[in-house]
Amino acid sequence: MKKLKNSLGLRLTIIAVLTLVLLIPSLLIQNLIYERENRRDSVAQEISQKWGQEQTVIGPVLSIPYTHSFTSEGQTQQIIRYAHFLPENLNVKGSIAPEVRYRGIYKAIVYNSVLSFSGNFPALDFDNLNVSEDELIMEDAFISVGISDMTGIKDFITVQWNDETFQANPGIASNDIVASGISIAPDFEPNSEHRFQFDLNLN
């Protein structure tokens, strides 16, 4: 019996067994933490998908289609390309308000942004475009604003163009610059200055 009490190997074995037994609750708690973290991330993603993802706003951009002629295999063909112009002046004012959304014991912070855009497009100079004015299709010119996540739009968007008001349509005729957004197609006079103003209410 005395020999058993003084056995170093037995003591080490008992310590190892006790250590393993004590590790079981720790592993269970760790698994619970991982499960809660994954659930928290999925809830935040779910709320973001319904509220609106990260937003990138581009523009406004004035786009004018024109016909481009080229020769292929001895035949002359035509395709439609777009000339894009940015405003001469652009003013942006905005505010961002955070809001907390809950799902059970989980929460996520989302944001609403109200942005006001104003500015002007100058009379256009086509000398550096290498495009003849005869090739320009002025009646199909349009103004577009790129919005990366269209689900985040809260209100209808109206655009003040000079003295006229247009309700913006979803979608853009050309994705040269932006893949998604809104656009209007006002009457456009290339030799005149044009003023614009619009508000965006985005989640």
Coordinates of N, CA and C in Angstrom, one line a residue:
M1 N 0.8 -1.2 0.0 CA 0.0 0.0 0.0 C 0.9 1.3 0.0
K2 N 1.9 1.2 0.8 CA 2.8 2.4 0.9 C 3.5 2.6 -0.4
K3 N 3.9 1.4 -1.1 CA 4.5 1.5 -2.4 C 3.6 2.2 -3.4
L4 N 2.3 1.9 -3.3 CA 1.3 2.4 -4.2 C 1.2 3.9 -4.0
K5 N 1.2 4.4 -2.7 CA 1.1 5.8 -2.5 C 2.3 6.6 -3.0
N6 N 3.4 6.0 -3.0 CA 4.6 6.7 -3.4 C 4.9 6.5 -4.9
S7 N 4.0 5.9 -5.6 CA 4.2 5.6 -7.0 C 4.1 6.9 -7.8
L8 N 5.1 7.4 -8.4 CA 5.1 8.6 -9.2 C 4.2 8.4 -10.5
G9 N 4.3 7.3 -11.1 CA 3.6 7.0 -12.3 C 2.1 7.0 -12.0
L10 N 1.7 6.5 -10.9 CA 0.2 6.5 -10.6 C -0.3 7.9 -10.3
R11 N 0.5 8.7 -9.7 CA 0.1 10.1 -9.4 C 0.0 10.8 -10.7
L12 N 0.9 10.6 -11.6 CA 0.8 11.3 -12.9 C -0.4 10.8 -13.7
T13 N -0.7 9.6 -13.6 CA -1.9 9.0 -14.3 C -3.2 9.7 -13.8
I14 N -3.3 9.7 -12.4 CA -4.5 10.3 -11.8 C -4.6 11.8 -12.2
I15 N -3.5 12.5 -12.2 CA -3.5 13.9 -12.6 C -4.0 14.1 -14.1
A16 N -3.5 13.2 -15.0 CA -3.9 13.2 -16.4 C -5.4 13.0 -16.5
V17 N -5.9 12.0 -15.8 CA -7.3 11.6 -15.9 C -8.2 12.8 -15.4
L18 N -7.8 13.4 -14.3 CA -8.5 14.6 -13.8 C -8.5 15.7 -14.7
T19 N -7.3 15.9 -15.3 CA -7.2 17.0 -16.3 C -8.2 16.8 -17.5
L20 N -8.2 15.6 -18.0 CA -9.1 15.3 -19.1 C -10.6 15.5 -18.7
V21 N -10.9 15.0 -17.5 CA -12.3 15.2 -17.0 C -12.7 16.7 -16.9
L22 N -11.7 17.5 -16.4 CA -12.0 18.9 -16.3 C -12.1 19.7 -17.6
L23 N -11.4 19.1 -18.7 CA -11.5 19.7 -20.0 C -12.8 19.6 -20.7
I24 N -13.6 18.6 -20.3 CA -14.9 18.3 -21.0 C -15.8 19.5 -20.9
P25 N -16.0 20.1 -19.7 CA -16.9 21.3 -19.6 C -16.3 22.5 -20.4
S26 N -15.0 22.6 -20.4 CA -14.4 23.7 -21.1 C -14.7 23.6 -22.6
L27 N -14.6 22.4 -23.1 CA -14.8 22.2 -24.6 C -16.3 22.4 -24.9
L28 N -17.2 22.0 -24.0 CA -18.6 22.2 -24.2 C -18.9 23.7 -24.3
I29 N -18.3 24.5 -23.4 CA -18.5 25.9 -23.3 C -18.0 26.6 -24.6
Q30 N -16.8 26.1 -25.0 CA -16.2 26.6 -26.2 C -17.0 26.4 -27.5
N31 N -17.6 25.2 -27.6 CA -18.5 24.9 -28.7 C -19.7 25.8 -28.7
L32 N -20.3 26.1 -27.5 CA -21.4 26.9 -27.3 C -21.1 28.4 -27.8
I33 N -19.8 28.8 -27.5 CA -19.4 30.1 -27.9 C -19.3 30.2 -29.4
Y34 N -18.7 29.2 -30.0 CA -18.6 29.2 -31.5 C -20.0 29.2 -32.1
E35 N -20.9 28.4 -31.6 CA -22.3 28.3 -32.1 C -23.0 29.7 -32.0
R36 N -22.8 30.4 -30.9 CA -23.4 31.7 -30.7 C -22.8 32.7 -31.6
E37 N -21.5 32.7 -31.8 CA -20.9 33.6 -32.7 C -21.3 33.4 -34.2
N38 N -21.4 32.1 -34.6 CA -21.9 31.9 -36.0 C -23.4 32.3 -36.1
R39 N -24.2 32.1 -35.1 CA -25.6 32.5 -35.2 C -25.7 34.0 -35.2
R40 N -24.8 34.7 -34.4 CA -24.8 36.2 -34.4 C -24.4 36.7 -35.8
D41 N -23.4 36.1 -36.5 CA -23.0 36.5 -37.8 C -24.1 36.3 -38.8
S42 N -24.8 35.2 -38.7 CA -25.9 34.9 -39.7 C -27.1 35.8 -39.5
V43 N -27.4 36.2 -38.2 CA -28.4 37.1 -38.0 C -28.1 38.5 -38.5
A44 N -26.8 38.9 -38.3 CA -26.4 40.2 -38.9 C -26.5 40.2 -40.4
Q45 N -26.1 39.1 -41.0 CA -26.2 39.0 -42.5 C -27.7 39.1 -42.9
E46 N -28.5 38.4 -42.2 CA -30.0 38.4 -42.6 C -30.6 39.8 -42.5
I47 N -30.2 40.5 -41.4 CA -30.8 41.8 -41.2 C -30.2 42.7 -42.3
S48 N -28.9 42.6 -42.7 CA -28.3 43.4 -43.7 C -29.0 43.2 -45.1
Q49 N -29.3 41.9 -45.4 CA -29.9 41.6 -46.7 C -31.3 42.3 -46.8
K50 N -32.1 42.4 -45.7 CA -33.4 43.0 -45.8 C -33.3 44.5 -45.7
W51 N -32.3 45.0 -44.9 CA -32.2 46.4 -44.7 C -31.4 47.1 -45.9
G52 N -30.4 46.5 -46.3 CA -29.5 47.1 -47.4 C -28.1 46.8 -47.0
Q53 N -27.3 46.5 -48.1 CA -25.9 46.2 -47.9 C -25.1 47.5 -47.9
E54 N -23.8 47.4 -47.9 CA -22.9 48.6 -48.0 C -23.2 49.3 -49.4
Q55 N -23.3 50.6 -49.3 CA -23.7 51.4 -50.5 C -22.5 52.2 -51.1
T56 N -22.4 52.1 -52.4 CA -21.6 53.0 -53.2 C -22.4 53.8 -54.2
V57 N -22.3 55.1 -54.1 CA -23.1 56.0 -55.0 C -22.1 56.7 -55.9
I58 N -22.5 56.6 -57.2 CA -21.6 57.1 -58.3 C -22.4 58.1 -59.1
G59 N -21.9 59.2 -59.4 CA -22.6 60.1 -60.4 C -23.1 61.4 -59.7
P60 N -23.9 62.1 -60.4 CA -24.6 61.7 -61.7 C -23.6 61.7 -62.9
V61 N -24.0 61.0 -63.9 CA -23.2 60.9 -65.1 C -24.2 61.1 -66.3
L62 N -23.7 62.0 -67.2 CA -24.5 62.2 -68.4 C -23.9 61.3 -69.5
S63 N -24.8 60.5 -70.1 CA -24.3 59.6 -71.2 C -25.0 59.8 -72.5
I64 N -24.3 60.0 -73.6 CA -24.8 60.2 -74.9 C -24.4 59.1 -75.8
P65 N -25.3 58.3 -76.4 CA -24.9 57.3 -77.3 C -24.5 57.8 -78.6
Y66 N -23.6 57.1 -79.3 CA -23.2 57.5 -80.7 C -22.9 56.3 -81.5
T67 N -23.0 56.4 -82.8 CA -22.7 55.3 -83.7 C -21.2 55.2 -84.0
H68 N -20.6 54.1 -83.8 CA -19.2 53.9 -84.2 C -19.1 52.9 -85.3
S69 N -18.5 53.3 -86.4 CA -18.3 52.5 -87.6 C -16.9 51.9 -87.6
F70 N -16.9 50.6 -88.0 CA -15.6 49.9 -88.2 C -15.7 48.9 -89.3
T71 N -14.5 48.5 -89.8 CA -14.5 47.5 -90.9 C -14.0 46.2 -90.4
S72 N -14.8 45.2 -90.7 CA -14.4 43.8 -90.3 C -14.7 42.9 -91.5
E73 N -13.6 42.2 -91.8 CA -13.6 41.2 -93.0 C -14.2 41.9 -94.2
G74 N -13.7 43.1 -94.4 CA -14.1 43.8 -95.7 C -15.5 44.5 -95.6
Q75 N -16.2 44.3 -94.5 CA -17.5 44.9 -94.4 C -17.5 46.0 -93.4
T76 N -18.2 47.1 -93.7 CA -18.4 48.2 -92.7 C -19.6 47.9 -91.8
Q77 N -19.3 47.9 -90.5 CA -20.4 47.7 -89.5 C -20.5 48.9 -88.5
Q78 N -21.6 48.9 -87.9 CA -21.9 50.0 -86.9 C -22.3 49.4 -85.6
I79 N -21.8 50.0 -84.5 CA -22.3 49.6 -83.1 C -22.5 50.9 -82.4
I80 N -23.3 50.7 -81.3 CA -23.6 51.9 -80.4 C -22.6 51.9 -79.2
R81 N -22.0 53.1 -79.1 CA -21.1 53.3 -77.9 C -21.6 54.5 -77.2
Y82 N -21.0 54.8 -76.0 CA -21.5 55.9 -75.2 C -20.4 56.8 -74.8
A83 N -20.7 58.1 -74.9 CA -19.8 59.2 -74.4 C -20.3 59.6 -73.0
H84 N -19.4 59.6 -72.0 CA -19.9 59.9 -70.6 C -19.3 61.2 -70.2
F85 N -20.1 62.0 -69.5 CA -19.6 63.3 -69.0 C -20.0 63.4 -67.5
L86 N -19.1 64.0 -66.7 CA -19.3 64.3 -65.3 C -19.7 65.8 -65.1
P87 N -20.4 66.1 -64.0 CA -20.8 67.5 -63.8 C -19.6 68.4 -63.6
E88 N -19.8 69.7 -64.0 CA -18.8 70.7 -63.7 C -18.7 71.0 -62.3
N89 N -19.8 71.1 -61.6 CA -19.9 71.3 -60.1 C -20.8 70.2 -59.5
L90 N -20.4 69.7 -58.4 CA -21.2 68.8 -57.7 C -21.2 69.0 -56.2
N91 N -22.3 69.3 -55.6 CA -22.4 69.5 -54.1 C -23.2 68.3 -53.5
V92 N -22.7 67.8 -52.4 CA -23.3 66.7 -51.7 C -23.4 67.0 -50.2
K93 N -24.6 67.0 -49.7 CA -24.8 67.1 -48.3 C -25.6 65.9 -47.8
G94 N -25.2 65.5 -46.6 CA -25.9 64.3 -46.1 C -25.8 64.1 -44.6
S95 N -26.6 63.2 -44.1 CA -26.6 62.8 -42.7 C -26.7 61.3 -42.6
I96 N -26.2 60.7 -41.6 CA -26.2 59.2 -41.3 C -26.8 59.0 -39.9
A97 N -27.8 58.2 -39.8 CA -28.4 57.9 -38.5 C -28.3 56.4 -38.3
P98 N -27.7 55.9 -37.2 CA -27.7 54.5 -36.8 C -29.0 54.0 -36.2
E99 N -29.2 52.8 -36.3 CA -30.4 52.2 -35.8 C -30.1 50.7 -35.4
V100 N -30.6 50.3 -34.2 CA -30.3 48.9 -33.7 C -31.5 48.0 -34.1
R101 N -31.2 46.9 -34.7 CA -32.3 45.9 -35.1 C -32.0 44.6 -34.3
Y102 N -33.1 44.0 -33.7 CA -32.9 42.8 -32.9 C -33.5 41.6 -33.5
R103 N -32.9 40.5 -33.3 CA -33.5 39.2 -33.6 C -33.2 38.3 -32.4
G104 N -34.2 38.1 -31.5 CA -34.0 37.3 -30.3 C -33.0 38.0 -29.4
I105 N -32.0 37.3 -29.0 CA -31.0 37.9 -28.1 C -29.9 38.6 -28.9
Y106 N -30.0 38.6 -30.3 CA -28.9 39.2 -31.1 C -29.4 40.5 -31.6
K107 N -28.4 41.4 -31.9 CA -28.7 42.7 -32.4 C -27.6 43.1 -33.5
A108 N -28.0 44.0 -34.4 CA -27.1 44.5 -35.4 C -27.4 46.0 -35.6
I109 N -26.3 46.7 -35.8 CA -26.5 48.1 -36.0 C -26.5 48.4 -37.5
V110 N -27.6 49.1 -38.0 CA -27.7 49.4 -39.4 C -27.8 50.9 -39.5
Y111 N -27.7 51.5 -40.7 CA -27.6 52.9 -40.9 C -28.6 53.4 -42.0
N112 N -29.1 54.5 -41.8 CA -29.9 55.2 -42.8 C -29.2 56.5 -43.2
S113 N -29.1 56.8 -44.5 CA -28.4 58.0 -45.0 C -29.3 58.8 -45.9
V114 N -29.4 60.1 -45.6 CA -30.2 61.0 -46.5 C -29.1 61.9 -47.1
L115 N -29.0 61.8 -48.5 CA -28.1 62.6 -49.2 C -28.8 63.5 -50.2
S116 N -28.3 64.8 -50.3 CA -28.8 65.8 -51.2 C -27.7 66.1 -52.2
F117 N -28.0 66.0 -53.5 CA -27.1 66.3 -54.6 C -27.6 67.5 -55.4
S118 N -26.7 68.3 -55.7 CA -27.0 69.4 -56.6 C -25.7 69.8 -57.4
G119 N -25.9 70.4 -58.6 CA -24.8 70.8 -59.4 C -25.2 71.2 -60.8
N120 N -24.3 71.2 -61.7 CA -24.6 71.5 -63.1 C -23.7 70.8 -64.1
F121 N -24.2 70.6 -65.3 CA -23.4 70.1 -66.4 C -23.2 71.3 -67.3
P122 N -22.0 71.6 -67.8 CA -21.7 72.7 -68.7 C -22.1 72.4 -70.1
A123 N -22.1 73.4 -70.9 CA -22.3 73.2 -72.4 C -21.1 72.3 -72.8
L124 N -21.4 71.3 -73.6 CA -20.4 70.2 -73.9 C -19.4 70.6 -75.0
D125 N -18.2 70.2 -74.9 CA -17.2 70.4 -75.9 C -16.8 69.1 -76.5
F126 N -17.2 68.9 -77.8 CA -16.9 67.6 -78.4 C -15.6 67.5 -79.2
D127 N -14.8 68.6 -79.1 CA -13.6 68.6 -80.0 C -12.6 67.5 -79.6
N128 N -12.6 67.2 -78.3 CA -11.6 66.2 -77.9 C -12.1 64.7 -77.9
L129 N -13.3 64.5 -78.4 CA -14.0 63.2 -78.3 C -13.6 62.4 -79.5
N130 N -13.2 63.0 -80.6 CA -13.0 62.2 -81.9 C -14.3 61.6 -82.3
V131 N -15.4 62.3 -82.1 CA -16.7 61.8 -82.5 C -17.4 63.0 -83.2
S132 N -17.9 62.7 -84.4 CA -18.6 63.8 -85.1 C -20.0 64.0 -84.4
E133 N -20.5 65.2 -84.4 CA -21.8 65.5 -83.9 C -22.9 64.8 -84.6
D134 N -22.6 64.5 -85.9 CA -23.6 63.8 -86.7 C -23.8 62.3 -86.2
E135 N -22.8 61.8 -85.5 CA -22.8 60.4 -85.0 C -23.5 60.4 -83.6
L136 N -23.7 61.5 -82.9 CA -24.3 61.5 -81.6 C -25.8 61.3 -81.7
I137 N -26.4 60.5 -80.8 CA -27.8 60.3 -80.8 C -28.4 61.0 -79.6
M138 N -28.6 62.3 -79.8 CA -29.0 63.2 -78.7 C -30.3 62.8 -78.0
E139 N -31.2 62.3 -78.8 CA -32.6 62.0 -78.3 C -32.6 60.9 -77.3
D140 N -31.5 60.1 -77.3 CA -31.4 59.0 -76.4 C -30.4 59.2 -75.2
A141 N -30.0 60.5 -75.0 CA -29.1 60.9 -73.9 C -29.8 60.6 -72.6
F142 N -29.1 60.3 -71.6 CA -29.7 60.0 -70.3 C -28.8 60.4 -69.1
I143 N -29.3 60.6 -68.0 CA -28.6 60.9 -66.7 C -28.7 59.7 -65.8
S144 N -27.6 59.2 -65.3 CA -27.7 58.1 -64.4 C -27.0 58.3 -63.1
V145 N -27.4 57.6 -62.1 CA -26.8 57.6 -60.8 C -26.6 56.2 -60.3
G146 N -25.3 55.8 -60.1 CA -25.0 54.4 -59.7 C -25.3 54.2 -58.2
I147 N -26.1 53.2 -57.9 CA -26.4 52.8 -56.5 C -26.1 51.3 -56.4
S148 N -25.2 50.9 -55.6 CA -24.7 49.5 -55.6 C -25.7 48.5 -55.2
D149 N -26.5 48.9 -54.2 CA -27.6 48.0 -53.6 C -28.9 48.6 -53.7
M150 N -29.7 48.3 -54.8 CA -31.0 48.9 -55.0 C -32.0 48.6 -53.9
T151 N -31.8 47.5 -53.2 CA -32.8 47.2 -52.1 C -32.7 48.2 -51.0
G152 N -31.7 49.0 -50.9 CA -31.6 50.0 -49.8 C -32.3 51.3 -50.1
I153 N -32.9 51.4 -51.3 CA -33.6 52.7 -51.6 C -34.9 52.7 -50.8
K154 N -35.2 53.8 -50.0 CA -36.3 53.9 -49.2 C -37.5 54.6 -49.8
D155 N -37.2 55.6 -50.6 CA -38.3 56.4 -51.2 C -38.1 56.5 -52.7
F156 N -39.2 56.9 -53.4 CA -39.1 57.2 -54.8 C -38.2 58.4 -55.0
I157 N -37.4 58.3 -56.1 CA -36.4 59.3 -56.3 C -36.9 60.2 -57.4
T158 N -37.0 61.5 -57.1 CA -37.3 62.5 -58.2 C -36.1 63.4 -58.4
V159 N -35.9 63.7 -59.7 CA -34.8 64.6 -60.1 C -35.3 65.9 -60.7
Q160 N -34.8 67.0 -60.1 CA -35.1 68.3 -60.7 C -34.0 68.6 -61.8
W161 N -34.5 68.7 -63.0 CA -33.6 68.9 -64.1 C -34.0 70.2 -64.8
N162 N -33.2 71.3 -64.6 CA -33.5 72.6 -64.9 C -34.8 73.0 -64.2
D163 N -35.9 73.2 -65.0 CA -37.2 73.6 -64.4 C -38.2 72.5 -64.5
E164 N -37.7 71.3 -64.8 CA -38.6 70.1 -64.9 C -38.3 69.1 -63.8
T165 N -39.3 68.3 -63.4 CA -39.2 67.3 -62.4 C -39.4 65.9 -63.0
F166 N -38.5 65.0 -62.8 CA -38.6 63.6 -63.4 C -38.6 62.6 -62.3
Q167 N -39.4 61.6 -62.4 CA -39.3 60.4 -61.5 C -38.3 59.5 -62.1
A168 N -37.3 59.1 -61.3 CA -36.2 58.3 -61.8 C -36.7 56.9 -62.0
N169 N -36.2 56.2 -63.0 CA -36.5 54.8 -63.3 C -35.4 53.9 -62.9
P170 N -35.7 52.7 -62.3 CA -34.6 51.8 -62.0 C -33.9 51.2 -63.3
G171 N -32.6 51.0 -63.2 CA -31.9 50.5 -64.4 C -31.2 51.5 -65.2
I172 N -30.1 51.1 -65.9 CA -29.3 52.0 -66.7 C -29.1 51.4 -68.0
A173 N -29.2 52.2 -69.1 CA -29.1 51.6 -70.4 C -27.7 51.1 -70.7
S174 N -26.7 51.7 -70.1 CA -25.3 51.3 -70.4 C -24.6 50.9 -69.0
N175 N -23.9 49.8 -69.0 CA -23.2 49.5 -67.8 C -21.7 49.7 -67.9
D176 N -21.3 50.7 -68.8 CA -19.9 51.0 -69.0 C -19.3 51.5 -67.7
I177 N -20.0 52.3 -66.9 CA -19.5 52.8 -65.7 C -20.0 52.2 -64.4
V178 N -21.4 52.0 -64.4 CA -22.0 51.5 -63.2 C -22.9 50.3 -63.6
A179 N -23.0 49.3 -62.7 CA -23.8 48.1 -63.0 C -25.3 48.2 -62.6
S180 N -25.6 49.1 -61.6 CA -27.0 49.2 -61.2 C -27.2 50.6 -60.7
G181 N -28.4 51.1 -60.8 CA -28.7 52.4 -60.3 C -30.0 52.9 -60.9
I182 N -30.2 54.2 -61.0 CA -31.4 54.9 -61.5 C -31.0 55.8 -62.6
S183 N -32.0 56.2 -63.5 CA -31.7 57.1 -64.6 C -33.0 57.9 -65.0
I184 N -32.7 59.0 -65.7 CA -33.8 59.8 -66.3 C -33.4 60.1 -67.7
A185 N -34.3 60.4 -68.6 CA -34.0 60.8 -70.0 C -34.7 62.1 -70.3
P186 N -34.1 63.2 -69.8 CA -34.7 64.5 -70.1 C -34.3 65.0 -71.5
D187 N -35.0 66.0 -72.0 CA -34.6 66.7 -73.2 C -33.2 67.3 -73.0
F188 N -32.3 67.1 -73.9 CA -30.9 67.6 -73.6 C -30.4 68.4 -74.8
E189 N -29.9 69.6 -74.5 CA -29.4 70.5 -75.4 C -27.9 70.7 -75.1
P190 N -27.0 70.1 -76.0 CA -25.6 70.1 -75.7 C -24.9 71.4 -75.6
N191 N -25.5 72.4 -76.2 CA -24.8 73.7 -76.2 C -25.3 74.6 -75.0
S192 N -26.0 74.1 -74.1 CA -26.6 74.8 -72.9 C -26.1 74.2 -71.6
E193 N -26.1 75.0 -70.6 CA -25.8 74.5 -69.3 C -27.1 73.9 -68.7
H194 N -26.9 72.8 -67.9 CA -28.1 72.2 -67.3 C -27.8 72.0 -65.8
R195 N -28.8 72.3 -65.0 CA -28.8 72.2 -63.5 C -29.6 71.0 -63.1
F196 N -29.1 70.4 -62.0 CA -29.9 69.3 -61.4 C -29.9 69.3 -59.9
Q197 N -30.8 68.6 -59.3 CA -30.9 68.5 -57.9 C -31.8 67.3 -57.6
F198 N -31.3 66.4 -56.6 CA -32.1 65.3 -56.2 C -31.7 64.8 -54.8
D199 N -32.5 64.1 -54.2 CA -32.2 63.5 -52.8 C -32.3 62.0 -52.9
L200 N -31.4 61.4 -52.1 CA -31.4 59.9 -51.9 C -31.6 59.6 -50.5
N201 N -32.6 58.7 -50.2 CA -32.8 58.1 -48.9 C -32.4 56.7 -48.9
L202 N -31.2 56.3 -48.4 CA -30.7 55.0 -48.5 C -30.5 54.3 -47.2
N203 N -30.8 53.0 -47.2 CA -30.4 52.1 -46.0 C -29.1 51.5 -46.3

